[in-house]
XYZ file of C-alpha atoms in Angstrom:
572
model
C -1.462 -48.493 -26.455
C -4.559 -46.317 -26.206
C -5.288 -47.682 -22.708
C -1.753 -46.785 -21.562
C -2.207 -43.298 -22.992
C -5.487 -42.968 -21.111
C -3.859 -44.041 -17.843
C -1.026 -41.550 -18.375
C -3.495 -38.735 -19.068
C -5.513 -39.650 -15.969
C -2.386 -39.629 -13.776
C -1.272 -36.295 -15.249
C -4.631 -34.682 -14.504
C -4.670 -36.224 -11.040
C -1.207 -34.883 -10.215
C -2.158 -31.464 -11.578
C -5.234 -31.330 -9.363
C -3.226 -32.441 -6.323
C -0.556 -29.750 -6.866
C -3.163 -26.989 -7.270
C -3.993 -25.204 -4.034
C -6.918 -23.366 -2.552
C -5.791 -19.936 -1.372
C -8.236 -18.376 1.062
C -8.394 -14.778 2.227
C -10.691 -12.783 4.483
C -10.758 -9.125 3.541
C -12.302 -6.208 5.392
C -12.731 -3.136 3.191
C -13.059 0.237 4.898
C -11.999 3.880 4.787
C -8.828 4.804 6.625
C -6.760 7.949 7.231
C -3.475 7.677 5.345
C -0.693 9.761 3.806
C 0.113 8.284 0.395
C 2.264 11.288 -0.490
C 2.912 12.953 2.869
C -0.361 14.867 2.906
C -3.096 13.640 5.207
C -5.957 11.987 3.317
C -8.418 9.124 3.254
C -7.973 5.875 1.331
C -10.005 2.716 0.885
C -8.007 0.030 2.671
C -8.120 -3.751 2.828
C -7.393 -5.195 6.265
C -5.806 -1.883 7.194
C -3.404 -1.972 4.233
C -2.898 0.448 1.355
C -2.462 -0.680 -1.368
C -4.338 -3.888 -0.668
C -2.552 -7.183 0.047
C -0.632 -8.789 -2.800
C -2.032 -12.148 -3.882
C 0.566 -14.631 -5.143
C -0.687 -17.880 -6.618
C 0.324 -20.634 -9.012
C -1.467 -21.606 -12.221
C -4.643 -23.656 -11.536
C -4.879 -22.490 -7.916
C -8.349 -21.484 -6.747
C -8.696 -18.121 -5.010
C -11.284 -17.631 -2.255
C -11.756 -14.025 -1.123
C -14.387 -13.482 1.567
C -14.909 -9.755 1.119
C -16.770 -7.807 3.810
C -17.899 -4.289 2.957
C -17.285 -1.997 5.934
C -17.803 1.180 3.923
C -20.600 2.902 5.850
C -22.838 4.149 3.023
C -21.832 2.656 -0.338
C -21.585 -0.641 -2.163
C -18.436 -2.040 -3.700
C -17.071 -4.730 -6.012
C -13.544 -5.821 -6.941
C -12.490 -6.641 -10.491
C -9.680 -9.168 -10.944
C -8.002 -7.455 -13.867
C -6.666 -9.902 -16.464
C -8.262 -13.033 -14.954
C -10.536 -14.652 -17.550
C -13.080 -16.005 -15.032
C -13.831 -19.059 -17.158
C -16.859 -20.714 -15.575
C -17.207 -17.956 -12.955
C -18.362 -14.822 -14.824
C -20.197 -13.509 -11.735
C -16.787 -13.247 -9.982
C -15.471 -10.785 -12.579
C -16.359 -7.925 -10.253
C -17.971 -5.452 -12.642
C -20.825 -3.735 -10.833
C -24.241 -4.122 -12.505
C -22.702 -6.103 -15.346
C -21.644 -9.360 -13.698
C -22.876 -8.804 -10.132
C -24.708 -6.505 -7.756
C -22.708 -4.114 -5.615
C -21.905 -5.630 -2.229
C -23.963 -3.662 0.305
C -22.485 -2.164 3.495
C -22.152 -4.828 6.166
C -22.469 -7.719 3.702
C -19.885 -10.355 2.813
C -19.470 -11.736 -0.702
C -17.352 -14.720 -1.705
C -15.175 -14.295 -4.785
C -14.155 -17.771 -5.912
C -12.229 -18.251 -9.157
C -9.364 -20.175 -10.704
C -6.199 -18.549 -12.001
C -5.428 -20.453 -15.176
C -2.657 -18.383 -16.739
C 0.685 -17.188 -15.380
C 1.377 -13.483 -15.516
C 1.419 -10.072 -13.878
C -2.050 -8.892 -12.920
C -3.793 -6.693 -10.369
C -7.216 -6.066 -8.844
C -9.190 -2.882 -8.263
C -12.557 -1.436 -7.379
C -15.060 -1.309 -10.234
C -17.944 0.683 -8.759
C -18.217 4.449 -8.919
C -14.704 5.886 -8.680
C -13.375 3.692 -5.901
C -10.190 2.936 -7.831
C -9.381 6.663 -7.501
C -9.823 6.245 -3.750
C -7.110 3.594 -3.590
C -9.002 0.309 -3.831
C -6.370 -1.774 -5.644
C -3.554 -4.267 -5.204
C -1.294 -6.711 -7.061
C -2.141 -10.238 -8.210
C 0.804 -12.377 -9.362
C 0.304 -15.804 -10.946
C 3.426 -17.954 -11.249
C 4.076 -20.855 -13.587
C 3.692 -24.380 -12.130
C 6.739 -25.543 -10.187
C 7.606 -28.160 -12.804
C 7.650 -25.548 -15.591
C 10.050 -22.758 -16.464
C 9.461 -19.256 -17.741
C 10.516 -18.396 -21.276
C 13.309 -16.229 -19.836
C 15.842 -16.450 -17.005
C 16.237 -14.098 -14.030
C 17.723 -14.280 -10.533
C 15.183 -12.330 -8.470
C 12.129 -10.177 -9.020
C 10.523 -6.925 -7.913
C 6.872 -5.886 -8.092
C 5.872 -2.326 -8.962
C 2.247 -1.101 -8.914
C 1.747 2.381 -10.363
C -1.099 4.751 -9.515
C -1.951 8.444 -9.340
C -3.282 10.423 -6.398
C -5.460 13.487 -5.823
C -5.894 15.477 -2.633
C -9.545 15.937 -3.577
C -11.639 12.919 -2.559
C -13.074 10.521 -5.116
C -16.573 11.543 -4.010
C -15.823 15.190 -4.781
C -14.322 14.187 -8.120
C -17.426 12.199 -8.982
C -19.666 15.178 -8.177
C -17.453 17.474 -10.260
C -17.683 15.202 -13.291
C -21.459 14.962 -12.986
C -22.015 18.695 -12.560
C -23.478 21.278 -14.881
C -21.439 23.242 -15.743
C -18.799 20.541 -16.017
C -15.904 20.653 -13.556
C -12.802 18.747 -14.602
C -10.973 16.947 -11.785
C -7.595 18.332 -12.871
C -4.281 16.527 -12.962
C -3.223 14.303 -10.050
C -1.071 15.884 -7.370
C 1.251 12.888 -7.103
C 2.329 9.720 -8.881
C 2.545 6.734 -6.542
C 4.849 3.721 -6.718
C 3.505 0.835 -4.628
C 1.201 3.363 -2.967
C 3.953 5.803 -2.022
C 4.807 9.228 -3.398
C 6.185 12.538 -2.244
C 4.256 15.776 -2.628
C 6.714 18.678 -2.443
C 8.954 16.866 -0.038
C 11.467 14.095 0.540
C 13.017 12.491 -2.550
C 11.050 14.503 -5.112
C 12.245 17.785 -3.580
C 15.852 16.917 -4.388
C 15.137 17.395 -8.085
C 12.071 19.634 -8.152
C 11.942 23.374 -8.777
C 8.947 23.539 -6.449
C 9.536 24.954 -2.964
C 10.135 22.404 -0.233
C 7.270 22.347 2.228
C 6.840 20.547 5.501
C 5.072 17.217 5.038
C 2.159 16.500 7.306
C 3.539 13.519 9.102
C 1.530 10.480 9.951
C 4.610 8.329 9.889
C 7.375 8.268 7.283
C 6.668 4.616 6.487
C 3.415 5.598 4.780
C 4.986 7.702 2.030
C 8.731 7.125 2.141
C 9.876 5.620 -1.167
C 9.949 1.845 -1.234
C 13.579 1.090 -1.993
C 14.447 -1.694 -4.433
C 17.515 -3.440 -3.018
C 19.603 -5.226 -5.637
C 22.899 -7.073 -5.801
C 25.374 -6.136 -8.511
C 25.749 -8.351 -11.570
C 22.354 -10.006 -11.295
C 19.379 -10.193 -13.652
C 16.140 -8.877 -12.179
C 12.567 -9.217 -13.321
C 10.479 -6.127 -12.690
C 6.755 -6.813 -12.771
C 5.025 -3.510 -13.387
C 1.306 -2.759 -13.648
C -0.590 0.514 -13.935
C -3.850 1.047 -12.085
C -3.807 4.817 -12.625
C -7.151 6.572 -12.758
C -6.007 9.076 -15.389
C -2.289 9.242 -16.088
C -0.454 7.497 -18.895
C 3.124 6.986 -17.757
C 6.686 6.503 -18.926
C 8.983 4.293 -16.840
C 12.786 4.458 -16.776
C 15.636 3.050 -14.678
C 18.597 5.403 -14.699
C 21.517 3.933 -16.641
C 19.885 0.536 -17.200
C 18.510 -0.912 -20.409
C 15.259 -2.809 -20.049
C 14.220 -5.919 -21.964
C 10.434 -6.191 -22.291
C 9.355 -9.862 -22.130
C 5.720 -10.035 -20.951
C 2.616 -7.953 -21.638
C -0.677 -8.492 -19.780
C 0.272 -12.052 -18.809
C 1.414 -13.021 -22.314
C 4.890 -13.732 -23.653
C 6.133 -11.272 -26.247
C 9.160 -11.149 -28.506
C 11.847 -9.608 -26.249
C 13.132 -6.150 -27.158
C 15.303 -3.536 -25.453
C 14.290 -0.002 -24.484
C 15.773 2.805 -22.423
C 12.301 3.790 -21.220
C 8.779 2.515 -21.845
C 5.221 3.790 -21.934
C 2.610 2.102 -19.788
C -1.075 2.979 -19.912
C -3.748 2.466 -17.306
C -4.770 -1.194 -17.232
C -1.552 -2.516 -18.755
C 1.026 -4.768 -17.117
C 4.504 -5.811 -18.216
C 7.529 -7.777 -17.119
C 10.923 -6.351 -17.919
C 14.390 -7.751 -17.310
C 17.386 -5.606 -16.427
C 20.931 -6.329 -15.343
C 22.595 -4.595 -12.422
C 25.732 -3.968 -14.456
C 26.375 -0.324 -13.584
C 28.937 1.177 -11.192
C 28.295 -0.754 -7.937
C 29.354 2.198 -5.772
C 26.276 4.194 -6.810
C 22.525 3.998 -6.410
C 20.172 4.756 -9.318
C 16.802 6.421 -9.765
C 13.650 4.703 -10.997
C 11.250 7.282 -12.428
C 7.736 7.554 -13.802
C 6.562 10.559 -15.802
C 3.232 11.659 -17.290
C 2.603 10.951 -20.993
C -0.157 12.140 -23.296
C -1.219 15.048 -21.067
C 0.667 18.263 -20.352
C 2.629 17.292 -17.231
C 1.485 19.222 -14.182
C 2.394 16.375 -11.864
C 6.021 15.891 -10.735
C 7.833 12.677 -11.580
C 7.421 9.742 -9.249
C 10.800 8.582 -7.981
C 12.362 5.797 -5.994
C 15.829 4.297 -5.667
C 17.442 1.173 -7.056
C 19.822 0.498 -4.169
C 22.983 -1.391 -5.102
C 23.926 -3.412 -2.023
C 25.977 -2.736 0.121
C 25.432 1.007 -0.448
C 23.220 2.803 2.037
C 19.678 3.227 0.694
C 19.836 6.871 1.796
C 22.629 7.580 -0.673
C 20.999 9.871 -3.236
C 22.136 9.244 -6.832
C 24.466 11.844 -8.295
C 22.536 12.239 -11.544
C 19.129 13.894 -12.044
C 16.146 11.665 -12.891
C 15.964 10.169 -16.398
C 14.628 12.661 -18.908
C 11.224 11.509 -20.178
C 10.111 11.893 -23.804
C 8.054 14.979 -24.572
C 4.531 14.417 -23.263
C 2.937 14.893 -26.697
C 5.522 13.018 -28.767
C 2.990 10.454 -29.942
C 5.303 9.087 -32.607
C 7.622 7.991 -29.806
C 4.727 6.209 -28.103
C 3.544 4.608 -31.323
C 7.052 3.314 -31.999
C 7.040 1.537 -28.642
C 3.610 -0.039 -29.206
C 4.650 -1.202 -32.671
C 7.610 -3.105 -31.217
C 5.332 -5.483 -29.297
C 4.807 -8.855 -31.019
C 3.727 -12.267 -29.812
C 6.555 -14.693 -29.014
C 6.714 -17.121 -31.917
C 6.077 -20.699 -30.829
C 4.579 -19.761 -27.449
C 2.015 -17.131 -28.376
C -1.092 -18.519 -30.128
C -1.982 -17.122 -33.534
C -5.379 -15.548 -34.207
C -8.045 -17.062 -36.443
C -7.416 -15.947 -40.010
C -10.973 -14.733 -40.555
C -13.533 -12.822 -38.528
C -17.259 -13.525 -38.336
C -18.249 -10.029 -37.291
C -16.595 -6.622 -37.285
C -17.749 -3.836 -34.965
C -16.510 -0.255 -35.345
C -16.622 1.851 -32.173
C -16.319 5.629 -32.549
C -15.074 7.447 -29.410
C -16.536 10.949 -29.117
C -17.099 13.567 -26.455
C -20.667 14.835 -26.399
C -23.333 16.675 -24.454
C -26.557 15.266 -23.057
C -28.992 17.823 -21.623
C -26.075 20.139 -21.006
C -23.921 17.546 -19.251
C -20.597 16.566 -20.815
C -20.303 12.861 -21.533
C -18.244 10.413 -23.570
C -20.083 8.289 -26.116
C -19.486 5.230 -28.274
C -21.323 5.342 -31.597
C -23.329 8.219 -30.084
C -24.470 6.231 -27.025
C -23.182 7.096 -23.555
C -23.180 3.987 -21.379
C -25.235 3.977 -18.188
C -25.741 0.827 -16.156
C -29.130 -0.722 -15.380
C -30.194 -1.469 -11.807
C -30.157 -5.196 -12.559
C -26.880 -6.895 -13.582
C -26.888 -7.904 -17.236
C -25.644 -11.397 -16.416
C -28.621 -12.238 -14.213
C -31.269 -10.545 -16.326
C -30.111 -12.270 -19.551
C -29.678 -15.641 -17.875
C -33.159 -15.512 -16.328
C -34.916 -13.887 -19.281
C -35.861 -10.594 -17.620
C -36.466 -8.583 -20.783
C -37.319 -5.207 -19.213
C -34.078 -4.889 -17.243
C -32.271 -3.043 -20.060
C -32.813 -1.791 -23.606
C -32.814 -4.943 -25.754
C -32.381 -3.105 -29.057
C -29.114 -3.838 -30.848
C -26.508 -1.087 -30.419
C -24.959 0.442 -33.544
C -22.458 -1.818 -35.322
C -20.654 1.142 -36.889
C -20.829 4.900 -37.370
C -21.492 7.214 -40.287
C -18.989 6.976 -43.149
C -19.198 10.753 -43.472
C -18.113 11.471 -39.905
C -15.064 13.766 -39.825
C -12.858 12.530 -36.978
C -10.577 15.597 -37.274
C -13.274 18.067 -36.186
C -15.521 18.443 -33.135
C -18.855 16.661 -33.629
C -21.151 18.781 -35.835
C -24.070 17.733 -33.629
C -22.629 17.311 -30.126
C -25.856 15.912 -28.682
C -25.826 12.258 -27.661
C -28.108 9.856 -25.780
C -27.828 7.624 -22.732
C -28.122 3.882 -23.283
C -27.543 0.446 -21.801
C -27.813 -1.794 -24.867
C -25.719 -4.966 -25.203
C -23.761 -6.391 -28.124
C -25.034 -9.972 -28.363
C -22.192 -12.071 -29.759
C -22.767 -15.489 -31.270
C -20.929 -18.021 -29.141
C -17.570 -19.308 -30.424
C -17.397 -16.771 -33.251
C -14.444 -14.533 -34.051
C -15.000 -10.848 -33.425
C -13.023 -7.896 -34.758
C -13.290 -4.570 -32.952
C -11.971 -1.370 -34.501
C -11.628 1.458 -31.985
C -11.775 4.795 -33.784
C -10.552 7.901 -31.990
C -11.831 11.352 -32.926
C -11.774 15.015 -31.976
C -13.317 15.910 -28.623
C -15.635 18.883 -28.068
C -12.758 21.370 -28.170
C -10.874 22.211 -31.335
C -7.662 20.232 -31.957
C -8.200 17.965 -28.947
C -8.000 14.186 -29.177
C -6.890 12.132 -26.194
C -5.215 8.804 -25.495
C -7.654 6.061 -24.438
C -6.493 2.686 -23.083
C -9.264 0.108 -23.557
C -9.651 -3.019 -21.412
C -11.694 -6.132 -22.238
C -13.020 -8.274 -19.394
C -13.101 -12.056 -19.678
C -10.770 -12.334 -22.674
C -7.373 -11.813 -24.149
C -7.374 -10.379 -27.658
C -4.902 -10.076 -30.504
C -3.796 -6.574 -31.425
C -3.968 -6.628 -35.216
C -2.677 -3.133 -35.807
C -2.739 0.614 -35.302
C -3.300 3.390 -37.784
C -3.574 7.154 -38.156
C -6.699 8.899 -39.327
C -9.971 7.215 -40.243
C -10.097 3.440 -40.584
C -10.356 2.262 -44.188
C -12.014 -1.143 -44.577
C -10.260 -2.011 -47.820
C -6.738 -0.654 -47.308
C -6.242 -1.087 -43.552
C -7.547 -4.646 -43.257
C -4.835 -5.753 -45.646
C -2.229 -4.412 -43.195
C -3.499 -6.481 -40.233
C -0.774 -8.516 -38.543
C -1.960 -12.137 -38.492
C 1.542 -13.596 -38.233
C 2.637 -12.658 -34.700
C 0.236 -10.150 -33.137
C 0.559 -9.741 -29.359
C -2.111 -11.161 -27.083
C -3.304 -8.497 -24.623
C -6.234 -7.537 -22.409
C -5.663 -3.768 -22.646
C -4.739 -1.682 -25.673
C -4.330 2.004 -26.445
C -5.853 4.131 -29.182
C -3.843 7.214 -30.058
C -5.219 10.679 -30.875
C -6.954 10.798 -34.261
C -6.114 7.141 -34.840
C -7.579 3.649 -34.797
C -6.689 0.311 -33.202
C -7.942 -3.098 -34.386
C -8.263 -6.171 -32.152
C -9.588 -9.719 -32.610
C -10.938 -12.175 -30.051
C -12.989 -15.348 -29.910
C -16.314 -15.092 -28.068
C -15.829 -18.386 -26.234
C -16.252 -17.421 -22.569
C -19.905 -17.631 -21.446
C -20.877 -14.474 -19.622
C -21.414 -10.744 -19.933
C -18.261 -8.684 -20.241
C -17.367 -5.003 -20.096
C -15.173 -3.368 -22.718
C -14.271 0.168 -21.732
C -11.746 2.942 -21.472
C -9.646 2.282 -18.372
C -9.385 5.963 -17.509
C -11.683 6.236 -14.496
C -13.376 9.561 -15.335
C -13.965 8.459 -18.944
C -15.762 5.261 -17.908
C -17.733 7.240 -15.347
C -18.821 9.547 -18.176
C -19.994 6.697 -20.424
C -17.003 5.473 -22.480
C -17.732 1.769 -22.656
C -19.813 -1.023 -24.155
C -21.030 -4.438 -23.009
C -20.691 -7.819 -24.742
C -22.789 -10.927 -23.985
C -21.945 -14.427 -25.234
C -23.161 -17.932 -24.394
C -25.026 -16.779 -21.278
C -27.324 -19.799 -21.521
C -24.266 -21.961 -20.745
C -23.546 -20.229 -17.421
C -24.158 -22.535 -14.454
C -24.222 -22.328 -10.660
C -24.640 -18.571 -10.478
C -24.878 -17.605 -6.765
C -27.978 -15.710 -5.720
C -25.769 -13.302 -3.756
C -24.449 -11.897 -7.047
C -27.965 -11.012 -8.194
C -29.569 -9.648 -5.049
C -30.559 -6.258 -6.497
C -32.920 -4.738 -9.048
C -35.390 -7.056 -10.779
C -33.417 -10.201 -9.964
C -33.772 -9.370 -6.267
C -37.547 -9.305 -6.677
C -37.383 -12.669 -8.424
C -35.382 -14.281 -5.620
C -37.572 -12.767 -2.915
C -40.643 -14.120 -4.733
C -39.070 -17.591 -5.056
C -38.105 -17.557 -1.389
C -41.675 -17.024 -0.308
């Protein structure tokens, strides 16, 4: 009997390996003139496309991306957001954490397996290149002999982003200036890389004066129409790669059933609109059960910041209506931008799907409390975690830890918590902070709890939304709370029954969020606010686990800093 079972298992694994495919791409990354919103600008393109090409793969496929950097004066990396990179931590694409920046003129091979179905995306993770448009969609489908946990007839893909007319380089200089210069709100919200600044569809419903768009071709900024047949069920895969904006999504007249979050099944629930923060992805189902003689608006609106950016709009086109038929109704009315109770109610509706979503370990081995504060260092405004503002070393952590280079970064342990007397409702009494590049060394295969604690910024009565993303892992969201985290009372409220599995989670103003994950993926992993300016200003930490188990690390990933010297020495 056992021999028959062994043969069956062997055949199953053999068939699985045969069905898995290698998907190979050659990408050329360069700057390009483009009009994302009808105003002439410059984007980072991939093979002449903006956004970058969509990758579609099936579970267990291996992705090969030969990426050539044609940017004339700067390095780059690409992070595969939501992909765990098990066995390939150097392919995570986090500059100076998992790999060196790819130098101009060089080609780097990203090779990794996609082991989990879901809605994902990729983006630049060096400097502020995501703000410059370096992003695209990555969709992983279930194996052909498996079915999703829900039924639908067809699907759409929607990638959300925000856009400034000021270049990412200028924004970066503004953020690093003394006195501090804030980048301001984005001029436009983009849907699949397209938006309208004071023209076209947006002008139909805007109080702003209509101006003449600077044309480089309507196809660059004309809304991408979603063509649908009546009386069908559609899956809308939606992901947000915004640099700043938290968004609210609505489809005029259509209820939405939320079924997937960050590549994980969740207990389905209905909403009329939904919040989506930078770094998050969802799948929603909706039925085309409205009046078939009309078209309907799909809208995105700013949340959590006073809206100074017009709604992003496109059309759900009921076939056979003409796509140019403008809907009769105005765009869906978004919730008030600062109605945080509305946002919290949405987040608290998200639970793991019983039977298909794994449960968390019942106990943690280590709990780390991370206090988010805005501070000053030598007159420069920064964000800090437990009073340390993250700066990256010149040598990637992964290579320096693996090869025992002890002087590559500060090896002191970072703070495990913050002062019990800290008043999160007031600006910091001592706003001065310090730069640092310490690493949280996690014991391999242990269970880690992280409590993200939000606080007041430098200004009075200011506390912002922060979506946090963990590389290399999914985590369970154990709960949210208002005010200061209480070890005794709040731990008892943790949801261990059906918490959702995510890779990105929000902390609300003056509140806390608790997550749990198992440190079982050898590598060095970033955990940071997914708002681009906040990471640039130091809002992040670094975790290392089981680095001694990492094998076959390519030298190309480590060809900078002290590891470069090591390889040059070995070569000679």
